[in-house]
PDB file of N, CA and C in Angstrom:
ATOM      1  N   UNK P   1       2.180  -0.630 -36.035  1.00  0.00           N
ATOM      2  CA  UNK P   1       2.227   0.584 -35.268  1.00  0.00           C
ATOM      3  C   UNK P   1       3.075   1.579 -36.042  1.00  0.00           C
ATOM      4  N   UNK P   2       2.551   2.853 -36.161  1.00  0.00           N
ATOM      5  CA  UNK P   2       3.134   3.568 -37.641  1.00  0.00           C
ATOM      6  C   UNK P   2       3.790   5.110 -36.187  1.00  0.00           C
ATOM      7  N   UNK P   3       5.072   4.718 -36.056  1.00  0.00           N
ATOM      8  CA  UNK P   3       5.554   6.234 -35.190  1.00  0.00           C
ATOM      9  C   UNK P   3       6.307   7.246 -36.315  1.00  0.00           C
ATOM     10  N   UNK P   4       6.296   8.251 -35.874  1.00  0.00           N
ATOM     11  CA  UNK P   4       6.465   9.288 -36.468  1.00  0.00           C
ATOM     12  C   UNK P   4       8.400  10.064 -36.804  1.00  0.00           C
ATOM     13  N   UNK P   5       9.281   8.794 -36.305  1.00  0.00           N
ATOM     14  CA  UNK P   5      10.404   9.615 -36.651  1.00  0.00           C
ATOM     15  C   UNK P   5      10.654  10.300 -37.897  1.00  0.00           C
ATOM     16  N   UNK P   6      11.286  11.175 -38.113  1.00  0.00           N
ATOM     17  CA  UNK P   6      11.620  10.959 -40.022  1.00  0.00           C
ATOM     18  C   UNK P   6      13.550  11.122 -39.921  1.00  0.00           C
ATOM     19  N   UNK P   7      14.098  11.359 -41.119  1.00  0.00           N
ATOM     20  CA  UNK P   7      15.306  11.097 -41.300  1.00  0.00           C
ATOM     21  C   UNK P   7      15.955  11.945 -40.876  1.00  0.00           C
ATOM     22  N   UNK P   8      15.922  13.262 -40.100  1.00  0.00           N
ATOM     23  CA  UNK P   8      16.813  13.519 -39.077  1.00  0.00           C
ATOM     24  C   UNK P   8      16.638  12.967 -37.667  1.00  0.00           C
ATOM     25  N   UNK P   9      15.550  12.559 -37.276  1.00  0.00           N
ATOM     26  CA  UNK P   9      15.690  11.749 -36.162  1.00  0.00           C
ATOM     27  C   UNK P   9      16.527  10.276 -36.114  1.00  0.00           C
ATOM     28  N   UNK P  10      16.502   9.756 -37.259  1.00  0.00           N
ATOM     29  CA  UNK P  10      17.402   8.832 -38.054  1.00  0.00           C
ATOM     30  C   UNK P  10      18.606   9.037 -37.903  1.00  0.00           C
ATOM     31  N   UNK P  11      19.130  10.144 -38.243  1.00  0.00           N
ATOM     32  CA  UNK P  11      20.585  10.692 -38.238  1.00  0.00           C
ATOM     33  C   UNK P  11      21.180  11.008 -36.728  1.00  0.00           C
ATOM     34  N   UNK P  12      20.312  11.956 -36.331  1.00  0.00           N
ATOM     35  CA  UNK P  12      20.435  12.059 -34.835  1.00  0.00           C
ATOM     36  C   UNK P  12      20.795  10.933 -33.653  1.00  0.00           C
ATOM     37  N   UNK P  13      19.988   9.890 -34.121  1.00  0.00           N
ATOM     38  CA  UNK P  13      20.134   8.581 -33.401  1.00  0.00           C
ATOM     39  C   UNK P  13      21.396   7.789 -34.064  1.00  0.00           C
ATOM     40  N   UNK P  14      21.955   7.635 -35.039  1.00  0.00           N
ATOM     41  CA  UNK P  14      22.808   7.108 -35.500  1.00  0.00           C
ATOM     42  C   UNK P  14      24.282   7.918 -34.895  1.00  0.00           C
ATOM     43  N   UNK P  15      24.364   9.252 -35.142  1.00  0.00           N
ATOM     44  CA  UNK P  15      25.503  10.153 -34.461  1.00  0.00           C
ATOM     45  C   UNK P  15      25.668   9.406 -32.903  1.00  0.00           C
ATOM     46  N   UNK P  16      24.214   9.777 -32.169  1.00  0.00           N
ATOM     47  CA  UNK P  16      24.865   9.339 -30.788  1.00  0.00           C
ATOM     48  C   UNK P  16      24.904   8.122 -30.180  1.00  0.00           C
ATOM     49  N   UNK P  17      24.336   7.339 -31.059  1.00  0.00           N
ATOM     50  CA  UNK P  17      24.924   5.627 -31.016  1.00  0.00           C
ATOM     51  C   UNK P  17      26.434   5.682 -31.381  1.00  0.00           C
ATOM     52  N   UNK P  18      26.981   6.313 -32.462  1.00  0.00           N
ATOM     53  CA  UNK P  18      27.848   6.336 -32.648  1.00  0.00           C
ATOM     54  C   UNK P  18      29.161   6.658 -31.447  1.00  0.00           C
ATOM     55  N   UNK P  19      28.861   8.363 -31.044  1.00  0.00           N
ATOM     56  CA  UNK P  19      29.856   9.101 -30.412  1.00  0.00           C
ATOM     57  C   UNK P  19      29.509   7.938 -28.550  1.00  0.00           C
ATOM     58  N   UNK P  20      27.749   7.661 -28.337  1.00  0.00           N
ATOM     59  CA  UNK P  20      28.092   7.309 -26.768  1.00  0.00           C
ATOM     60  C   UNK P  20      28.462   5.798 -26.451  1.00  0.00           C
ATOM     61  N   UNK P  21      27.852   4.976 -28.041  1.00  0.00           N
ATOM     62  CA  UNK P  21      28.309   3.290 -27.675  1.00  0.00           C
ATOM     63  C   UNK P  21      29.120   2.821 -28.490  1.00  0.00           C
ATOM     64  N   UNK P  22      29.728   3.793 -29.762  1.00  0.00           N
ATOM     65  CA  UNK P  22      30.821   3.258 -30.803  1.00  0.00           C
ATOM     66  C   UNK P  22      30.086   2.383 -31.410  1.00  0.00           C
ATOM     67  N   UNK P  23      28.750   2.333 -31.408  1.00  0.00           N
ATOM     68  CA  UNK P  23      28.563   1.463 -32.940  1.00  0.00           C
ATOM     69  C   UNK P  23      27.743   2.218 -33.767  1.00  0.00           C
ATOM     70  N   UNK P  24      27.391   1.442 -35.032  1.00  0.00           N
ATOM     71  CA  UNK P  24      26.826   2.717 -36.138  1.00  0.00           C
ATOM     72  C   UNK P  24      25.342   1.365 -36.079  1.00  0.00           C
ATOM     73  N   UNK P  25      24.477   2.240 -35.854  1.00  0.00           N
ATOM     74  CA  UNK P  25      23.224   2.101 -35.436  1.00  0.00           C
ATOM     75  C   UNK P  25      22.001   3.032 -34.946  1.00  0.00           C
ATOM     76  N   UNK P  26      21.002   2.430 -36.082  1.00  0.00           N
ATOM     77  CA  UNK P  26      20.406   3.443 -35.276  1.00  0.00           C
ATOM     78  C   UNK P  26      18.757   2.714 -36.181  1.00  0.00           C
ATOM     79  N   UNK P  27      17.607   3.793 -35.778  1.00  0.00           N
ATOM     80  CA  UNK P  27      16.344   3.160 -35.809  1.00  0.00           C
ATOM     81  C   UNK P  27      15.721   2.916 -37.441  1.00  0.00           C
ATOM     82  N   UNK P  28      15.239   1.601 -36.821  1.00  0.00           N
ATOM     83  CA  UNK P  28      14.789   0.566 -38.618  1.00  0.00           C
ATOM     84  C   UNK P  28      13.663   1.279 -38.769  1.00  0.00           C
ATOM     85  N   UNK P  29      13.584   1.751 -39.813  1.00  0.00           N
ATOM     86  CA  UNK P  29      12.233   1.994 -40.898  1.00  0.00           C
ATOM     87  C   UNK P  29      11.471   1.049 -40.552  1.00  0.00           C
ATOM     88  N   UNK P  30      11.064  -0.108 -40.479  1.00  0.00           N
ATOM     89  CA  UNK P  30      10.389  -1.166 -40.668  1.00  0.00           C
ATOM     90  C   UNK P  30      10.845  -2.641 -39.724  1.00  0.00           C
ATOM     91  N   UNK P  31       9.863  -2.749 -38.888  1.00  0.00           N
ATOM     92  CA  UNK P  31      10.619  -4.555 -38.007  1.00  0.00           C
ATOM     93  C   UNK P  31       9.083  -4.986 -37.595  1.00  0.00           C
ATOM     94  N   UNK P  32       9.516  -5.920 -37.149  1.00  0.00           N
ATOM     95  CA  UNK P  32       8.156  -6.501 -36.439  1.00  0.00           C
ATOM     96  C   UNK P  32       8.937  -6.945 -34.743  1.00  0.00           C
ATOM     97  N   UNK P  33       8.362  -6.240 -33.623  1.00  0.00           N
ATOM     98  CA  UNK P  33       8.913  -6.318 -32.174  1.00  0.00           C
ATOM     99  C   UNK P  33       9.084  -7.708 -32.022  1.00  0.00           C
ATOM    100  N   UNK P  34      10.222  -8.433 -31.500  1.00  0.00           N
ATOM    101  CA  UNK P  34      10.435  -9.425 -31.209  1.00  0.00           C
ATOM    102  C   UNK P  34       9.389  -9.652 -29.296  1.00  0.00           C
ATOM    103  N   UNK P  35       8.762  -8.826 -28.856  1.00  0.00           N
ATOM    104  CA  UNK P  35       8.256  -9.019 -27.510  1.00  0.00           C
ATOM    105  C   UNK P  35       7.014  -9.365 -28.037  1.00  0.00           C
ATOM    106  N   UNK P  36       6.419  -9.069 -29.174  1.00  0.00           N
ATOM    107  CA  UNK P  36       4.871  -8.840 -28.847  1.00  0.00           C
ATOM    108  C   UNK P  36       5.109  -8.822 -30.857  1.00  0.00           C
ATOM    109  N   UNK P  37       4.185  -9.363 -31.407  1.00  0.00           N
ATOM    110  CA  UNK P  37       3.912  -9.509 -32.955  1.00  0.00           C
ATOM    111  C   UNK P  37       3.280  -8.467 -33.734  1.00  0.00           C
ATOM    112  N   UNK P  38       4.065  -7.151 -33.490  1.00  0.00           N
ATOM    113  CA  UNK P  38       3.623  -5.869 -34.034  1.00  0.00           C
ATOM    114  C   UNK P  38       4.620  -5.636 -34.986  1.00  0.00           C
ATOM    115  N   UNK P  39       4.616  -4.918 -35.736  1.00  0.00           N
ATOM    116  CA  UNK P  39       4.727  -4.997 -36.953  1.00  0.00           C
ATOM    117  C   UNK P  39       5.229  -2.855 -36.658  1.00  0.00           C
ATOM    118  N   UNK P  40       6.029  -2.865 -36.592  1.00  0.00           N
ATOM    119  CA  UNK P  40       6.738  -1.437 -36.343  1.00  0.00           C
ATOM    120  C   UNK P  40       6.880  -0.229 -37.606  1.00  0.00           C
ATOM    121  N   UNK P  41       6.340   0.526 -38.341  1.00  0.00           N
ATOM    122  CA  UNK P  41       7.249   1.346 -39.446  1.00  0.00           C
ATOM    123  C   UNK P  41       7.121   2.610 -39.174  1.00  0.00           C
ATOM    124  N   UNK P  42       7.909   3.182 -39.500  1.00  0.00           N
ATOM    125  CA  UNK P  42       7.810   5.050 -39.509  1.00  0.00           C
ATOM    126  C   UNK P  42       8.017   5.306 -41.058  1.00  0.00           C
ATOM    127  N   UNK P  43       6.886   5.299 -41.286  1.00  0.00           N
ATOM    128  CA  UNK P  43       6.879   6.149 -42.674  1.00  0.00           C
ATOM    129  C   UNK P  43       7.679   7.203 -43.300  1.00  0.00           C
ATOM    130  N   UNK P  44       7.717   7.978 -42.084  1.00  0.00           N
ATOM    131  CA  UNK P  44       8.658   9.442 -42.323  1.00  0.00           C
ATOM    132  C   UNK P  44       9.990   9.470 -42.488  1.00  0.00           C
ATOM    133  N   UNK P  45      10.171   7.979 -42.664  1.00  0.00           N
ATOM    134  CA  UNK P  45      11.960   7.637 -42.670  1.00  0.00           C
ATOM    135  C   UNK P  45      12.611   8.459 -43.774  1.00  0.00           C
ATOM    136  N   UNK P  46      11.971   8.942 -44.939  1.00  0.00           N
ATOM    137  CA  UNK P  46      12.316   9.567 -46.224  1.00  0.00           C
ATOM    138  C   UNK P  46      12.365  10.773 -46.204  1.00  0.00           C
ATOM    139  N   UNK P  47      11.399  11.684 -44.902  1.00  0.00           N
ATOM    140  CA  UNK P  47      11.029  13.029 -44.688  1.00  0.00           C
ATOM    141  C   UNK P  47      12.003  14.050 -44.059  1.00  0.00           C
ATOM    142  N   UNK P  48      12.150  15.100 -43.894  1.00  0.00           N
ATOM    143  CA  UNK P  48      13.252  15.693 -43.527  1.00  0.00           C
ATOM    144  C   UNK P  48      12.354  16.384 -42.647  1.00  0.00           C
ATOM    145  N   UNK P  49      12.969  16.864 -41.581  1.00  0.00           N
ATOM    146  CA  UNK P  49      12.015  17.464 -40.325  1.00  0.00           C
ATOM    147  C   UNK P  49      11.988  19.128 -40.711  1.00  0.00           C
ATOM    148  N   UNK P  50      12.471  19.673 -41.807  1.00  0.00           N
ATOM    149  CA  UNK P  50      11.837  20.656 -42.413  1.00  0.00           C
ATOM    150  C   UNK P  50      10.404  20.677 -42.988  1.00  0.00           C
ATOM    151  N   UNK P  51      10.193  19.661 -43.861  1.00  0.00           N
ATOM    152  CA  UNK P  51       9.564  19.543 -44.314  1.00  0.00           C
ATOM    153  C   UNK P  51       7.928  19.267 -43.779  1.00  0.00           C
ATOM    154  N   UNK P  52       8.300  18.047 -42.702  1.00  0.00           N
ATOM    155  CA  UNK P  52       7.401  17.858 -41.977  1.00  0.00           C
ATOM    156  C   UNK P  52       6.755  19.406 -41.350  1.00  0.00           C
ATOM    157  N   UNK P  53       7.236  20.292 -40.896  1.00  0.00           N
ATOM    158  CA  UNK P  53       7.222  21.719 -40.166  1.00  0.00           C
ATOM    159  C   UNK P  53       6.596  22.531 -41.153  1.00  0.00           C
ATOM    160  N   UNK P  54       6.756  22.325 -42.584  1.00  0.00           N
ATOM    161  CA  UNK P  54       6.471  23.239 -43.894  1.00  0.00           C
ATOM    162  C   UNK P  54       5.108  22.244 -43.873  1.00  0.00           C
ATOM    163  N   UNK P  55       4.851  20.890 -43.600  1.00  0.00           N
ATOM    164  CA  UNK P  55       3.742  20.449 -44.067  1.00  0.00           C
ATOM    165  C   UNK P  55       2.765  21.254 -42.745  1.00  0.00           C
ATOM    166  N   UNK P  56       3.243  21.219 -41.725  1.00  0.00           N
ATOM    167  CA  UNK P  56       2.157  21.380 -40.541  1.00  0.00           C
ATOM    168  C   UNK P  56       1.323  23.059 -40.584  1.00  0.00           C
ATOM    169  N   UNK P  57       2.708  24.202 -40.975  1.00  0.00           N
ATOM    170  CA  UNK P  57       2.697  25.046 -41.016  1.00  0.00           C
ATOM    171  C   UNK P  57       1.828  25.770 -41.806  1.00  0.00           C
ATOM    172  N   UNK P  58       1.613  24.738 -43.452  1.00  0.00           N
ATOM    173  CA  UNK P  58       0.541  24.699 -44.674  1.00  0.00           C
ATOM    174  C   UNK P  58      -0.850  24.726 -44.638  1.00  0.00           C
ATOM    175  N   UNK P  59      -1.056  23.195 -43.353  1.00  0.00           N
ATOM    176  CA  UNK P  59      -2.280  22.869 -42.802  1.00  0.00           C
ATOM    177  C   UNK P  59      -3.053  23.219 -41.374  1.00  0.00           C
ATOM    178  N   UNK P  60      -1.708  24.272 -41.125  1.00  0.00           N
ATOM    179  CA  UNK P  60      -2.273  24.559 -39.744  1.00  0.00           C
ATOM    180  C   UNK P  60      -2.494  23.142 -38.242  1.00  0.00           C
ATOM    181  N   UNK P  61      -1.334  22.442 -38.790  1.00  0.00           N
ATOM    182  CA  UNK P  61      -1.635  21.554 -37.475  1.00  0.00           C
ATOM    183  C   UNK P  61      -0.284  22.028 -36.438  1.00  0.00           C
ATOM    184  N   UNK P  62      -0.386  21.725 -35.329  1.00  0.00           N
ATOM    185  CA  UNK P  62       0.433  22.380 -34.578  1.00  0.00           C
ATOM    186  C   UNK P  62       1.461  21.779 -33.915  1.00  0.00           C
ATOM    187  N   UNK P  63       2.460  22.301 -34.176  1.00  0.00           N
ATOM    188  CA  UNK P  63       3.781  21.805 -33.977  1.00  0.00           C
ATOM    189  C   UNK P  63       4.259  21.629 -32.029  1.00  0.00           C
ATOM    190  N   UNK P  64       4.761  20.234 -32.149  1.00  0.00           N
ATOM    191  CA  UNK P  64       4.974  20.122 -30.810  1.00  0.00           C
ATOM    192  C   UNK P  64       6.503  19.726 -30.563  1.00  0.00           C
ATOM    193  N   UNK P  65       7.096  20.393 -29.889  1.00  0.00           N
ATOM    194  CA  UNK P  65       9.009  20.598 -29.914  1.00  0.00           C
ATOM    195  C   UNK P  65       8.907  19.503 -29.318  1.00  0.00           C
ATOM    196  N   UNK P  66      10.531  19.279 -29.187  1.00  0.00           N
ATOM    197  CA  UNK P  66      10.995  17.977 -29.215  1.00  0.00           C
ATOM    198  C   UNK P  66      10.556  17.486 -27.863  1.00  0.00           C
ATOM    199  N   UNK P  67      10.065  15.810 -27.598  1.00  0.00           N
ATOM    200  CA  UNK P  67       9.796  15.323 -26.540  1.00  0.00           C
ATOM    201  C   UNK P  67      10.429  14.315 -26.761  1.00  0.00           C
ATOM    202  N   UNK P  68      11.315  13.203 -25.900  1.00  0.00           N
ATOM    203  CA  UNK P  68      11.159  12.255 -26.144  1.00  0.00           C
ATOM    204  C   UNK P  68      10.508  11.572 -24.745  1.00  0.00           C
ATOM    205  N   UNK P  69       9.875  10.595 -24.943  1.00  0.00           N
ATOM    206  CA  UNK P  69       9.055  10.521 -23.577  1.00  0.00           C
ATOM    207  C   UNK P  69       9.739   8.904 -22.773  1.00  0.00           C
ATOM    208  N   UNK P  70      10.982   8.722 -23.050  1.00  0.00           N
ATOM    209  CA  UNK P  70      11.993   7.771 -22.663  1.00  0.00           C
ATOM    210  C   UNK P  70      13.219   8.744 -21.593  1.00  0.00           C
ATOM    211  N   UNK P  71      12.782   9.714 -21.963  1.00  0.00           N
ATOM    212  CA  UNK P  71      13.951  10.931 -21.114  1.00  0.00           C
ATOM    213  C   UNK P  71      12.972  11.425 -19.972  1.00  0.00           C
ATOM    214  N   UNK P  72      13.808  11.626 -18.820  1.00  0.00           N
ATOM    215  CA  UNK P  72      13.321  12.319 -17.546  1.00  0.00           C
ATOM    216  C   UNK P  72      13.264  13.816 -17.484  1.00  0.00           C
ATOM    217  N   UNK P  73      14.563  14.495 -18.424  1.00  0.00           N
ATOM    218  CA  UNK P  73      14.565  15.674 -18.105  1.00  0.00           C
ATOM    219  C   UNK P  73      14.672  16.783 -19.681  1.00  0.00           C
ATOM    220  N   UNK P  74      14.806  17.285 -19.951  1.00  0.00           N
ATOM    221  CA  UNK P  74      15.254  17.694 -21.537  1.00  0.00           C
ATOM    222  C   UNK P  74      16.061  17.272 -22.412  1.00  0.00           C
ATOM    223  N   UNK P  75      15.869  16.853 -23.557  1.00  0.00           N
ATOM    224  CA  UNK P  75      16.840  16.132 -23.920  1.00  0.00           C
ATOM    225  C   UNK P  75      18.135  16.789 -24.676  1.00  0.00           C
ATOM    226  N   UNK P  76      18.455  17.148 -23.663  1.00  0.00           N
ATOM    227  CA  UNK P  76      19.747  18.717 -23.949  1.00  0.00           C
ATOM    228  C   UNK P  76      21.038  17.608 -24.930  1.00  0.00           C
ATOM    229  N   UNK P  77      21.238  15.696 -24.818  1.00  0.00           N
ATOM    230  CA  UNK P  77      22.222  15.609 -25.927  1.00  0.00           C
ATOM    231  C   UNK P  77      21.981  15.445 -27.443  1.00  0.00           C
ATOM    232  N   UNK P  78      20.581  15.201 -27.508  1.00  0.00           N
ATOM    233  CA  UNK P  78      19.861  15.213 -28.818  1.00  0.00           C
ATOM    234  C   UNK P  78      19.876  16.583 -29.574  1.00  0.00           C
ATOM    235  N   UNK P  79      19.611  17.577 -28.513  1.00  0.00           N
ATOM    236  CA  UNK P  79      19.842  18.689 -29.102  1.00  0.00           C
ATOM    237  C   UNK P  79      21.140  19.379 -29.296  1.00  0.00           C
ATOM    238  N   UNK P  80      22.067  18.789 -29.087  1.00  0.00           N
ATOM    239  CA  UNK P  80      23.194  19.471 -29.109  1.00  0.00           C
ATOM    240  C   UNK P  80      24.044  18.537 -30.532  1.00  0.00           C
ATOM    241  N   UNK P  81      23.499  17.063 -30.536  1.00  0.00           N
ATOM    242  CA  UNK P  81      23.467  16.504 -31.789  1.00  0.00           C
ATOM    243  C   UNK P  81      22.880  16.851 -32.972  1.00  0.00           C
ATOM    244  N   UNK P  82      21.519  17.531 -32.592  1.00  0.00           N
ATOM    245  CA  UNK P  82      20.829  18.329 -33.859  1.00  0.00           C
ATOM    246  C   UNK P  82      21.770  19.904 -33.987  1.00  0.00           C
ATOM    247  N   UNK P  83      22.250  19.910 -33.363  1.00  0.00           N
ATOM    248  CA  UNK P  83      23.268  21.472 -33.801  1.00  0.00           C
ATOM    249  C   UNK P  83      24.753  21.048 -34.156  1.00  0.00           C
ATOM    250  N   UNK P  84      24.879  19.838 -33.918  1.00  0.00           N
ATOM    251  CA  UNK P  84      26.509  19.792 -34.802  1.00  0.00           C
ATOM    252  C   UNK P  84      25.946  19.338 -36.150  1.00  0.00           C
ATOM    253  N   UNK P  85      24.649  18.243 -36.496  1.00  0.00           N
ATOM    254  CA  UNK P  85      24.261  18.124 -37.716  1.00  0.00           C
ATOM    255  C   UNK P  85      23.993  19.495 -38.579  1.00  0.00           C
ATOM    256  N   UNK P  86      23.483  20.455 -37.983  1.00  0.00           N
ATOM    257  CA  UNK P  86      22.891  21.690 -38.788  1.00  0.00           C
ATOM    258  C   UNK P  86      24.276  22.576 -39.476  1.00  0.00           C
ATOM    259  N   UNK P  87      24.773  22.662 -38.396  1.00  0.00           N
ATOM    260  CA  UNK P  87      26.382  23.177 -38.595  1.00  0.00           C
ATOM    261  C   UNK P  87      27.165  22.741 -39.816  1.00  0.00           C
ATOM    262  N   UNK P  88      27.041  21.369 -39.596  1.00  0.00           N
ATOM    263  CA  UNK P  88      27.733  20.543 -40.931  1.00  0.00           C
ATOM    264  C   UNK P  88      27.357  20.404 -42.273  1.00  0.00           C
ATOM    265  N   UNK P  89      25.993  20.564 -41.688  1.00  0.00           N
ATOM    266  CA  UNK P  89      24.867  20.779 -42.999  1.00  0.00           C
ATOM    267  C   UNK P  89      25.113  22.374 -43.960  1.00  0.00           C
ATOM    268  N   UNK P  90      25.476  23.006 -43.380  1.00  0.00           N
ATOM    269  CA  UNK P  90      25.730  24.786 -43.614  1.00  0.00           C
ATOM    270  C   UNK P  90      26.968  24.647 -44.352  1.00  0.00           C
ATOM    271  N   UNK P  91      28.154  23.508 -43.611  1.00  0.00           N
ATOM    272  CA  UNK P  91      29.138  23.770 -44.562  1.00  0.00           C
ATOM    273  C   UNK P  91      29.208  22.262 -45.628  1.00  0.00           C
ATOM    274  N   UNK P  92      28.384  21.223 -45.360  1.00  0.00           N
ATOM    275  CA  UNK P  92      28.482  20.723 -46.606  1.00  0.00           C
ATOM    276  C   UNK P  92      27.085  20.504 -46.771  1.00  0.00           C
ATOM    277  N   UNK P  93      26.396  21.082 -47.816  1.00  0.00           N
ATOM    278  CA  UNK P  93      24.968  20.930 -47.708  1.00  0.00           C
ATOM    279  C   UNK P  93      24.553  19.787 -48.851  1.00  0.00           C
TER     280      UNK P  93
END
């Protein structure tokens, strides 16, 4: 099963594993589900979510903002994790 994170969703998830459960963790490139014998990878683990946006933008496929479909309501701490990453990114790039 091939999902689509790439390496700021990587980062993103690692920050707030970090700041909400104190451990440094976050989602494998590659596993096979211990429930069911699927075989898990996100390719895009290498991709930067610029890029992905520059690829869609090239080919005309259409960009769909952030969902995660495990959340009930907006996912207002992901996004507030993607703005201390950007921030940090500005001053150490």
């Amino acid at each position: 099963l091939a999902l689509g994170q790439h390496t700021d969703d990587l980062a993103e998830s690692f920050i707030m594993s970090l700041l909400h459960n104190g451990k440094l963790n976050t989602m494998k490139a590659h596993y096979v589900a211990e429930e069911h014998p699927v075989r898990i990878i996100r390719p895009l683990f290498h991709v930067r979510d610029s890029q992905t946006r520059q690829f869609a933008r090239l080919f005309s496929v259409p960009l769909i903002s952030d969902n995660c479909p495990a959340c009930f309501e907006a996912p207002q701490e992901r996004h507030r994790v993607k703005m201390l990453l950007a921030s940090q990114e500005a001053i150490f790039p």
